[in-house]
PDB file of C-alpha atoms and ligand atoms in Angstrom:
ATOM      1  CA  MET A  13     126.510  98.075 112.631  1.00  0.00           C
ATOM      2  CA  ARG A  14     123.439  99.903 113.704  1.00  0.00           C
ATOM      3  CA  LYS A  15     122.290  99.514 117.346  1.00  0.00           C
ATOM      4  CA  GLN A  16     119.243  97.481 118.521  1.00  0.00           C
ATOM      5  CA  ILE A  17     117.120  99.250 121.136  1.00  0.00           C
ATOM      6  CA  VAL A  18     114.045  98.381 123.199  1.00  0.00           C
ATOM      7  CA  ALA A  19     112.819 101.414 124.757  1.00  0.00           C
ATOM      8  CA  GLY A  20     109.708 101.455 127.171  1.00  0.00           C
ATOM      9  CA  ASN A  21     107.466 104.434 127.230  1.00  0.00           C
ATOM     10  CA  TRP A  22     105.665 104.452 130.428  1.00  0.00           C
ATOM     11  CA  LYS A  23     103.284 107.328 129.396  1.00  0.00           C
ATOM     12  CA  MET A  24     101.420 108.736 132.406  1.00  0.00           C
ATOM     13  CA  ASN A  25     101.520 105.755 134.557  1.00  0.00           C
ATOM     14  CA  THR A  26     102.968 104.836 137.962  1.00  0.00           C
ATOM     15  CA  THR A  27     103.654 106.805 141.002  1.00  0.00           C
ATOM     16  CA  VAL A  28     107.318 107.795 141.993  1.00  0.00           C
ATOM     17  CA  PRO A  29     107.859 104.738 144.314  1.00  0.00           C
ATOM     18  CA  GLU A  30     106.043 102.475 141.763  1.00  0.00           C
ATOM     19  CA  GLY A  31     108.315 103.776 138.929  1.00  0.00           C
ATOM     20  CA  VAL A  32     111.509 103.304 141.080  1.00  0.00           C
ATOM     21  CA  ALA A  33     110.607  99.766 141.884  1.00  0.00           C
ATOM     22  CA  LEU A  34     110.003  99.093 138.119  1.00  0.00           C
ATOM     23  CA  ALA A  35     113.176 100.601 137.114  1.00  0.00           C
ATOM     24  CA  LYS A  36     115.154  98.630 139.824  1.00  0.00           C
ATOM     25  CA  GLU A  37     113.429  95.282 138.485  1.00  0.00           C
ATOM     26  CA  VAL A  38     114.225  96.208 134.869  1.00  0.00           C
ATOM     27  CA  ALA A  39     117.974  97.173 135.809  1.00  0.00           C
ATOM     28  CA  ALA A  40     118.436  93.901 137.750  1.00  0.00           C
ATOM     29  CA  LYS A  41     116.938  91.794 134.949  1.00  0.00           C
ATOM     30  CA  ALA A  42     118.680  93.543 132.205  1.00  0.00           C
ATOM     31  CA  LYS A  43     122.106  91.952 133.400  1.00  0.00           C
ATOM     32  CA  ASN A  44     121.259  88.924 131.155  1.00  0.00           C
ATOM     33  CA  LEU A  45     120.748  90.819 127.861  1.00  0.00           C
ATOM     34  CA  PRO A  46     123.016  90.432 124.956  1.00  0.00           C
ATOM     35  CA  ALA A  47     125.592  93.324 124.766  1.00  0.00           C
ATOM     36  CA  ASN A  48     124.252  94.712 121.411  1.00  0.00           C
ATOM     37  CA  VAL A  49     120.741  95.213 122.716  1.00  0.00           C
ATOM     38  CA  GLU A  50     120.346  98.634 124.498  1.00  0.00           C
ATOM     39  CA  LEU A  51     117.372  99.064 126.947  1.00  0.00           C
ATOM     40  CA  VAL A  52     115.903 102.465 127.655  1.00  0.00           C
ATOM     41  CA  VAL A  53     113.035 103.395 129.854  1.00  0.00           C
ATOM     42  CA  ALA A  54     111.025 106.745 129.658  1.00  0.00           C
ATOM     43  CA  PRO A  55     109.196 107.477 132.885  1.00  0.00           C
ATOM     44  CA  PRO A  56     107.130 110.549 133.570  1.00  0.00           C
ATOM     45  CA  PHE A  57     109.025 113.815 134.343  1.00  0.00           C
ATOM     46  CA  THR A  58     108.314 113.657 137.930  1.00  0.00           C
ATOM     47  CA  HIS A  59     110.142 110.364 138.140  1.00  0.00           C
ATOM     48  CA  LEU A  60     113.382 111.131 136.389  1.00  0.00           C
ATOM     49  CA  CYS A  61     115.891 111.992 139.219  1.00  0.00           C
ATOM     50  CA  SER A  62     114.716 108.894 141.259  1.00  0.00           C
ATOM     51  CA  VAL A  63     114.712 106.652 138.455  1.00  0.00           C
ATOM     52  CA  ALA A  64     118.148 107.716 137.288  1.00  0.00           C
ATOM     53  CA  GLU A  65     119.364 106.993 140.776  1.00  0.00           C
ATOM     54  CA  ALA A  66     117.623 103.572 140.573  1.00  0.00           C
ATOM     55  CA  LEU A  67     119.354 102.818 137.335  1.00  0.00           C
ATOM     56  CA  LYS A  68     122.869 103.799 138.337  1.00  0.00           C
ATOM     57  CA  GLY A  69     125.553 101.229 137.538  1.00  0.00           C
ATOM     58  CA  SER A  70     123.150  99.395 135.086  1.00  0.00           C
ATOM     59  CA  CYS A  71     123.180  99.534 131.361  1.00  0.00           C
ATOM     60  CA  VAL A  72     119.642 100.789 131.060  1.00  0.00           C
ATOM     61  CA  GLY A  73     119.301 104.324 129.481  1.00  0.00           C
ATOM     62  CA  LEU A  74     116.876 106.999 130.687  1.00  0.00           C
ATOM     63  CA  SER A  75     114.661 109.022 128.287  1.00  0.00           C
ATOM     64  CA  ALA A  76     112.062 111.753 128.758  1.00  0.00           C
ATOM     65  CA  GLN A  77     108.798 111.455 126.943  1.00  0.00           C
ATOM     66  CA  ASN A  78     108.895 115.077 125.590  1.00  0.00           C
ATOM     67  CA  CYS A  79     110.689 118.296 125.933  1.00  0.00           C
ATOM     68  CA  ALA A  80     110.036 122.009 125.645  1.00  0.00           C
ATOM     69  CA  ASP A  81     110.589 123.772 122.342  1.00  0.00           C
ATOM     70  CA  LYS A  82     112.190 126.656 124.194  1.00  0.00           C
ATOM     71  CA  GLU A  83     115.530 126.855 125.887  1.00  0.00           C
ATOM     72  CA  LYS A  84     114.354 128.382 129.224  1.00  0.00           C
ATOM     73  CA  GLY A  85     112.234 131.188 130.784  1.00  0.00           C
ATOM     74  CA  ALA A  86     108.699 131.965 131.205  1.00  0.00           C
ATOM     75  CA  TYR A  87     106.816 128.872 129.874  1.00  0.00           C
ATOM     76  CA  THR A  88     104.873 127.567 132.760  1.00  0.00           C
ATOM     77  CA  GLY A  89     104.676 123.868 132.760  1.00  0.00           C
ATOM     78  CA  GLU A  90     107.261 123.169 130.376  1.00  0.00           C
ATOM     79  CA  VAL A  91     110.507 121.075 130.972  1.00  0.00           C
ATOM     80  CA  ALA A  92     113.714 122.207 129.116  1.00  0.00           C
ATOM     81  CA  VAL A  93     116.365 120.069 127.637  1.00  0.00           C
ATOM     82  CA  ASP A  94     118.998 121.202 130.137  1.00  0.00           C
ATOM     83  CA  MET A  95     116.784 120.212 132.885  1.00  0.00           C
ATOM     84  CA  LEU A  96     116.460 116.731 131.493  1.00  0.00           C
ATOM     85  CA  VAL A  97     120.177 116.339 131.143  1.00  0.00           C
ATOM     86  CA  SER A  98     120.789 117.351 134.605  1.00  0.00           C
ATOM     87  CA  ALA A  99     118.077 114.895 135.836  1.00  0.00           C
ATOM     88  CA  GLY A 100     120.174 112.164 134.349  1.00  0.00           C
ATOM     89  CA  CYS A 101     118.463 111.573 131.045  1.00  0.00           C
ATOM     90  CA  ASN A 102     120.331 110.504 127.820  1.00  0.00           C
ATOM     91  CA  TYR A 103     117.394 110.325 125.388  1.00  0.00           C
ATOM     92  CA  THR A 104     114.162 112.059 124.936  1.00  0.00           C
ATOM     93  CA  ILE A 105     111.047 110.671 122.907  1.00  0.00           C
ATOM     94  CA  LEU A 106     109.616 113.405 120.539  1.00  0.00           C
ATOM     95  CA  GLY A 107     106.634 113.515 118.230  1.00  0.00           C
ATOM     96  CA  HIS A 108     104.694 110.532 119.904  1.00  0.00           C
ATOM     97  CA  SER A 109     101.360 110.309 118.284  1.00  0.00           C
ATOM     98  CA  GLU A 110      99.593 111.120 121.652  1.00  0.00           C
ATOM     99  CA  ARG A 111     101.444 114.363 121.747  1.00  0.00           C
ATOM    100  CA  ARG A 112     100.556 115.128 118.176  1.00  0.00           C
ATOM    101  CA  GLN A 113      96.922 114.230 118.593  1.00  0.00           C
ATOM    102  CA  TYR A 114      96.184 115.668 122.100  1.00  0.00           C
ATOM    103  CA  TYR A 115      98.758 118.532 122.562  1.00  0.00           C
ATOM    104  CA  GLY A 116      99.077 119.983 118.986  1.00  0.00           C
ATOM    105  CA  GLU A 117     102.483 118.889 118.356  1.00  0.00           C
ATOM    106  CA  THR A 118     103.378 119.984 114.869  1.00  0.00           C
ATOM    107  CA  ASP A 119     106.373 118.977 112.736  1.00  0.00           C
ATOM    108  CA  GLU A 120     107.533 122.608 113.022  1.00  0.00           C
ATOM    109  CA  LYS A 121     107.653 122.340 116.668  1.00  0.00           C
ATOM    110  CA  LEU A 122     109.385 119.005 116.509  1.00  0.00           C
ATOM    111  CA  VAL A 123     112.157 120.473 114.517  1.00  0.00           C
ATOM    112  CA  GLU A 124     112.767 123.165 117.286  1.00  0.00           C
ATOM    113  CA  LYS A 125     112.623 120.293 120.021  1.00  0.00           C
ATOM    114  CA  THR A 126     114.986 118.143 118.034  1.00  0.00           C
ATOM    115  CA  LYS A 127     117.466 120.914 117.651  1.00  0.00           C
ATOM    116  CA  LEU A 128     117.460 121.672 121.413  1.00  0.00           C
ATOM    117  CA  ALA A 129     117.717 118.089 122.408  1.00  0.00           C
ATOM    118  CA  LEU A 130     120.732 117.366 120.137  1.00  0.00           C
ATOM    119  CA  SER A 131     122.443 120.509 121.238  1.00  0.00           C
ATOM    120  CA  ALA A 132     122.091 119.522 124.835  1.00  0.00           C
ATOM    121  CA  GLY A 133     123.460 116.202 124.100  1.00  0.00           C
ATOM    122  CA  LEU A 134     120.332 114.152 124.134  1.00  0.00           C
ATOM    123  CA  LYS A 135     119.605 111.421 121.665  1.00  0.00           C
ATOM    124  CA  VAL A 136     116.192 111.734 120.147  1.00  0.00           C
ATOM    125  CA  ILE A 137     113.647 108.742 119.301  1.00  0.00           C
ATOM    126  CA  LEU A 138     111.346 110.542 116.859  1.00  0.00           C
ATOM    127  CA  CYS A 139     108.069 109.063 116.366  1.00  0.00           C
ATOM    128  CA  VAL A 140     106.258 108.858 113.054  1.00  0.00           C
ATOM    129  CA  GLY A 141     102.965 106.911 111.900  1.00  0.00           C
ATOM    130  CA  GLU A 142      99.826 107.020 110.195  1.00  0.00           C
ATOM    131  CA  ASN A 143      96.239 106.865 111.743  1.00  0.00           C
ATOM    132  CA  LEU A 144      93.613 104.385 110.825  1.00  0.00           C
ATOM    133  CA  ASP A 145      91.910 106.621 108.272  1.00  0.00           C
ATOM    134  CA  GLU A 146      95.145 107.456 106.569  1.00  0.00           C
ATOM    135  CA  ARG A 147      95.887 103.564 106.279  1.00  0.00           C
ATOM    136  CA  GLU A 148      92.472 102.667 105.068  1.00  0.00           C
ATOM    137  CA  ALA A 149      92.871 105.472 102.468  1.00  0.00           C
ATOM    138  CA  GLY A 150      96.232 103.893 101.367  1.00  0.00           C
ATOM    139  CA  LYS A 151      98.184 106.943 102.430  1.00  0.00           C
ATOM    140  CA  HIS A 152     100.373 105.399 104.962  1.00  0.00           C
ATOM    141  CA  PHE A 153     103.616 105.599 102.925  1.00  0.00           C
ATOM    142  CA  GLU A 154     103.046 109.212 101.988  1.00  0.00           C
ATOM    143  CA  ILE A 155     102.184 110.231 105.611  1.00  0.00           C
ATOM    144  CA  VAL A 156     105.214 108.482 107.184  1.00  0.00           C
ATOM    145  CA  GLU A 157     107.485 109.849 104.472  1.00  0.00           C
ATOM    146  CA  GLY A 158     106.053 113.439 104.833  1.00  0.00           C
ATOM    147  CA  GLN A 159     106.538 113.180 108.572  1.00  0.00           C
ATOM    148  CA  THR A 160     110.121 111.904 108.383  1.00  0.00           C
ATOM    149  CA  LYS A 161     111.284 114.601 105.803  1.00  0.00           C
ATOM    150  CA  ALA A 162     109.453 117.556 107.489  1.00  0.00           C
ATOM    151  CA  VAL A 163     111.534 116.840 110.543  1.00  0.00           C
ATOM    152  CA  LEU A 164     114.748 115.216 109.528  1.00  0.00           C
ATOM    153  CA  PHE A 165     115.472 116.922 106.439  1.00  0.00           C
ATOM    154  CA  ASN A 166     116.352 119.959 108.639  1.00  0.00           C
ATOM    155  CA  PHE A 167     119.257 118.009 110.183  1.00  0.00           C
ATOM    156  CA  THR A 168     122.733 116.793 108.975  1.00  0.00           C
ATOM    157  CA  ALA A 169     124.218 113.371 108.493  1.00  0.00           C
ATOM    158  CA  GLU A 170     126.201 114.012 111.723  1.00  0.00           C
ATOM    159  CA  ASP A 171     123.059 114.732 113.586  1.00  0.00           C
ATOM    160  CA  MET A 172     121.537 111.532 112.508  1.00  0.00           C
ATOM    161  CA  LYS A 173     124.062 109.650 114.657  1.00  0.00           C
ATOM    162  CA  ASN A 174     122.010 110.870 117.589  1.00  0.00           C
ATOM    163  CA  ILE A 175     118.552 110.292 116.149  1.00  0.00           C
ATOM    164  CA  VAL A 176     116.507 106.980 116.329  1.00  0.00           C
ATOM    165  CA  ILE A 177     113.113 106.778 114.463  1.00  0.00           C
ATOM    166  CA  ALA A 178     110.134 104.870 115.780  1.00  0.00           C
ATOM    167  CA  TYR A 179     107.438 103.953 113.349  1.00  0.00           C
ATOM    168  CA  GLU A 180     104.192 103.667 115.264  1.00  0.00           C
ATOM    169  CA  PRO A 181     100.986 103.137 113.287  1.00  0.00           C
ATOM    170  CA  VAL A 182      98.459 105.027 115.401  1.00  0.00           C
ATOM    171  CA  TRP A 183      95.796 102.462 114.955  1.00  0.00           C
ATOM    172  CA  ALA A 184      98.109  99.912 116.706  1.00  0.00           C
ATOM    173  CA  ILE A 185      98.968 101.917 119.782  1.00  0.00           C
ATOM    174  CA  GLY A 186      97.363 100.551 122.816  1.00  0.00           C
ATOM    175  CA  THR A 187      94.709  98.768 120.844  1.00  0.00           C
ATOM    176  CA  GLY A 188      96.063  95.263 120.784  1.00  0.00           C
ATOM    177  CA  LYS A 189      96.150  95.424 117.089  1.00  0.00           C
ATOM    178  CA  THR A 190      99.721  95.075 115.825  1.00  0.00           C
ATOM    179  CA  ALA A 191     100.858  95.752 112.368  1.00  0.00           C
ATOM    180  CA  THR A 192     101.900  92.553 110.812  1.00  0.00           C
ATOM    181  CA  ALA A 193     105.639  91.924 110.484  1.00  0.00           C
ATOM    182  CA  GLU A 194     105.255  92.714 106.651  1.00  0.00           C
ATOM    183  CA  GLN A 195     103.284  95.762 107.161  1.00  0.00           C
ATOM    184  CA  ALA A 196     105.779  97.262 109.601  1.00  0.00           C
ATOM    185  CA  GLU A 197     108.897  95.966 107.452  1.00  0.00           C
ATOM    186  CA  GLU A 198     107.634  97.854 104.276  1.00  0.00           C
ATOM    187  CA  ILE A 199     107.256 101.124 106.124  1.00  0.00           C
ATOM    188  CA  HIS A 200     110.743 100.744 107.779  1.00  0.00           C
ATOM    189  CA  ALA A 201     112.292  99.975 104.480  1.00  0.00           C
ATOM    190  CA  CYS A 202     110.531 102.969 102.921  1.00  0.00           C
ATOM    191  CA  ILE A 203     111.856 105.185 105.801  1.00  0.00           C
ATOM    192  CA  ARG A 204     115.268 103.958 105.237  1.00  0.00           C
ATOM    193  CA  LYS A 205     114.980 104.883 101.632  1.00  0.00           C
ATOM    194  CA  VAL A 206     113.919 108.319 102.460  1.00  0.00           C
ATOM    195  CA  LEU A 207     116.908 108.636 104.602  1.00  0.00           C
ATOM    196  CA  ALA A 208     119.146 107.244 101.934  1.00  0.00           C
ATOM    197  CA  SER A 209     117.840 109.955  99.453  1.00  0.00           C
ATOM    198  CA  LYS A 210     118.962 112.702 101.717  1.00  0.00           C
ATOM    199  CA  PHE A 211     121.966 111.536 103.745  1.00  0.00           C
ATOM    200  CA  GLY A 212     123.251 108.509 101.650  1.00  0.00           C
ATOM    201  CA  ALA A 213     123.077 104.803 101.995  1.00  0.00           C
ATOM    202  CA  GLN A 214     125.478 104.734 105.079  1.00  0.00           C
ATOM    203  CA  VAL A 215     123.531 107.001 107.317  1.00  0.00           C
ATOM    204  CA  ALA A 216     120.270 105.276 106.167  1.00  0.00           C
ATOM    205  CA  ASP A 217     122.004 101.882 107.030  1.00  0.00           C
ATOM    206  CA  ASP A 218     123.151 103.078 110.368  1.00  0.00           C
ATOM    207  CA  THR A 219     120.046 104.612 111.683  1.00  0.00           C
ATOM    208  CA  THR A 220     117.992 102.562 114.232  1.00  0.00           C
ATOM    209  CA  ILE A 221     114.309 102.309 113.302  1.00  0.00           C
ATOM    210  CA  LEU A 222     112.084 100.899 116.049  1.00  0.00           C
ATOM    211  CA  TYR A 223     108.410  99.620 115.619  1.00  0.00           C
ATOM    212  CA  GLY A 224     105.944 100.476 118.154  1.00  0.00           C
ATOM    213  CA  GLY A 225     102.306  99.417 118.552  1.00  0.00           C
ATOM    214  CA  SER A 226     100.925  96.594 120.761  1.00  0.00           C
ATOM    215  CA  CYS A 227     104.402  94.981 120.657  1.00  0.00           C
ATOM    216  CA  LYS A 228     104.642  92.210 123.322  1.00  0.00           C
ATOM    217  CA  PRO A 229     106.610  89.125 124.072  1.00  0.00           C
ATOM    218  CA  SER A 230     104.525  87.073 121.748  1.00  0.00           C
ATOM    219  CA  ASN A 231     104.885  89.077 118.635  1.00  0.00           C
ATOM    220  CA  ALA A 232     108.323  90.632 119.230  1.00  0.00           C
ATOM    221  CA  LYS A 233     110.367  87.804 117.727  1.00  0.00           C
ATOM    222  CA  GLU A 234     108.659  88.021 114.263  1.00  0.00           C
ATOM    223  CA  LEU A 235     108.746  91.817 114.193  1.00  0.00           C
ATOM    224  CA  PHE A 236     112.449  91.941 115.158  1.00  0.00           C
ATOM    225  CA  ALA A 237     113.350  89.287 112.687  1.00  0.00           C
ATOM    226  CA  GLN A 238     112.606  91.832 109.888  1.00  0.00           C
ATOM    227  CA  PRO A 239     115.723  93.137 108.281  1.00  0.00           C
ATOM    228  CA  ASP A 240     114.679  96.838 108.774  1.00  0.00           C
ATOM    229  CA  ILE A 241     113.242  96.636 112.235  1.00  0.00           C
ATOM    230  CA  ASP A 242     115.871  97.352 114.929  1.00  0.00           C
ATOM    231  CA  GLY A 243     113.853  97.009 117.959  1.00  0.00           C
ATOM    232  CA  GLY A 244     110.639  98.399 119.697  1.00  0.00           C
ATOM    233  CA  LEU A 245     109.303 101.345 121.296  1.00  0.00           C
ATOM    234  CA  ILE A 246     107.007  99.641 123.948  1.00  0.00           C
ATOM    235  CA  GLY A 247     104.064 101.095 125.819  1.00  0.00           C
ATOM    236  CA  GLY A 248     101.728  98.915 127.836  1.00  0.00           C
ATOM    237  CA  ALA A 249     104.047  96.020 127.979  1.00  0.00           C
ATOM    238  CA  SER A 250     106.995  98.108 129.341  1.00  0.00           C
ATOM    239  CA  LEU A 251     105.175  98.512 132.640  1.00  0.00           C
ATOM    240  CA  LYS A 252     105.800  94.752 133.597  1.00  0.00           C
ATOM    241  CA  ALA A 253     109.592  94.201 133.856  1.00  0.00           C
ATOM    242  CA  ASP A 254     109.273  90.585 132.852  1.00  0.00           C
ATOM    243  CA  ASP A 255     107.441  91.424 129.557  1.00  0.00           C
ATOM    244  CA  PHE A 256     109.770  94.258 128.793  1.00  0.00           C
ATOM    245  CA  ILE A 257     112.766  92.080 129.208  1.00  0.00           C
ATOM    246  CA  ALA A 258     111.222  89.233 127.285  1.00  0.00           C
ATOM    247  CA  ILE A 259     110.540  91.635 124.442  1.00  0.00           C
ATOM    248  CA  ALA A 260     114.390  92.623 124.582  1.00  0.00           C
ATOM    249  CA  LEU A 261     115.338  88.860 124.580  1.00  0.00           C
ATOM    250  CA  ALA A 262     113.260  88.451 121.499  1.00  0.00           C
ATOM    251  CA  PHE A 263     116.285  89.399 119.050  1.00  0.00           C
TER     252      PHE A 263
HETATM  253  C1  PEP B 325     103.502 103.668 122.474  1.00  0.00           C
HETATM  254  O1  PEP B 325     102.659 104.495 122.990  1.00  0.00           O
HETATM  255  O2  PEP B 325     104.572 104.012 122.200  1.00  0.00           O
HETATM  256  C2  PEP B 325     103.177 102.215 122.296  1.00  0.00           C
HETATM  257  C3  PEP B 325     103.777 101.605 121.385  1.00  0.00           C
HETATM  258  O3  PEP B 325     102.196 101.763 123.002  1.00  0.00           O
HETATM  259  P1  PEP B 325     101.593 100.221 123.151  1.00  0.00           P
HETATM  260  O4  PEP B 325     102.631  99.322 123.085  1.00  0.00           O
HETATM  261  O5  PEP B 325     100.833 100.215 124.311  1.00  0.00           O
HETATM  262  O6  PEP B 325     100.817  99.990 121.853  1.00  0.00           O
END
C-alpha cells in the first residue's frame, strides 16, 4: 500500500530560531498521528542542521527545498546532495513551480538533480503543474503529462520507490484558490496512468501523489478522500503547527 504523506514547504520563511520552535511544535504534536501518515518539513537550507536536531527522536522527516545539479566544486551559492544528507535530510523537493518560474529550472536540470538526489540516498518530491493560462487553454493534462514524462521517464521502476510526485496547479499556489477535489483527482489519475504506461500498474499504484495549492484544514479532508490523492505538499498552512497537523489528521 502506498504511503500517505503531508509535507510542509516553508519556502523562504522563518529565522533559524523561529524554524526550530516550529519544528519542535510539529514534532511534539505529530505524536498523535496515525502510523500510516508520514510528516515531512522542508525548511530553508540555513535551518537544516538545527531543525534536524529539533526533530531527533520524532517521526517527522526532513526535506530540502532544492539541491544543486552538480555533485560538488566551484558552483558558488549552490548546495550539493551530500551536504543535504550530512545535514540530516532524507528528502528533497525538486521542480517547485517557483523554482521553474523564477530560477529557470528546466526538466533537463531536474533529471540531473533527481539522479544526484537518488544516488545520495535522498527521496525526491517532484513537483508538476500547469499555470493559469495553460489551464484556461484546456492544456492542463498535456502539460502535467509532459512534465512527468520529461523527468521521470529517465528513471527505473526501482528508482520510483524513492520518488513522490506533487501535483501543484500554479494558479492555486499561495492564491487561496484550491483546485476542486474533482479537478485534482482527474490530474492525479492521469499521472498514475502515465506512470503505468512506463513502469507498469504496480509501480503506478505504489507511487505517492500529493496535491499542493492552498491546501488547508478546511479543504484537506475532501481532497484526501479522493482515490488518487495520497496527501499534500503544504505551503502557507505549514507555517502554523496546528494547521499543519490538522491537515495531516484529515485522512
Ligand atoms: C507550495 O508552494 O508548495 C504550496 C502548495 O503553497 P500554498 O499551500 O501556500 O498554496
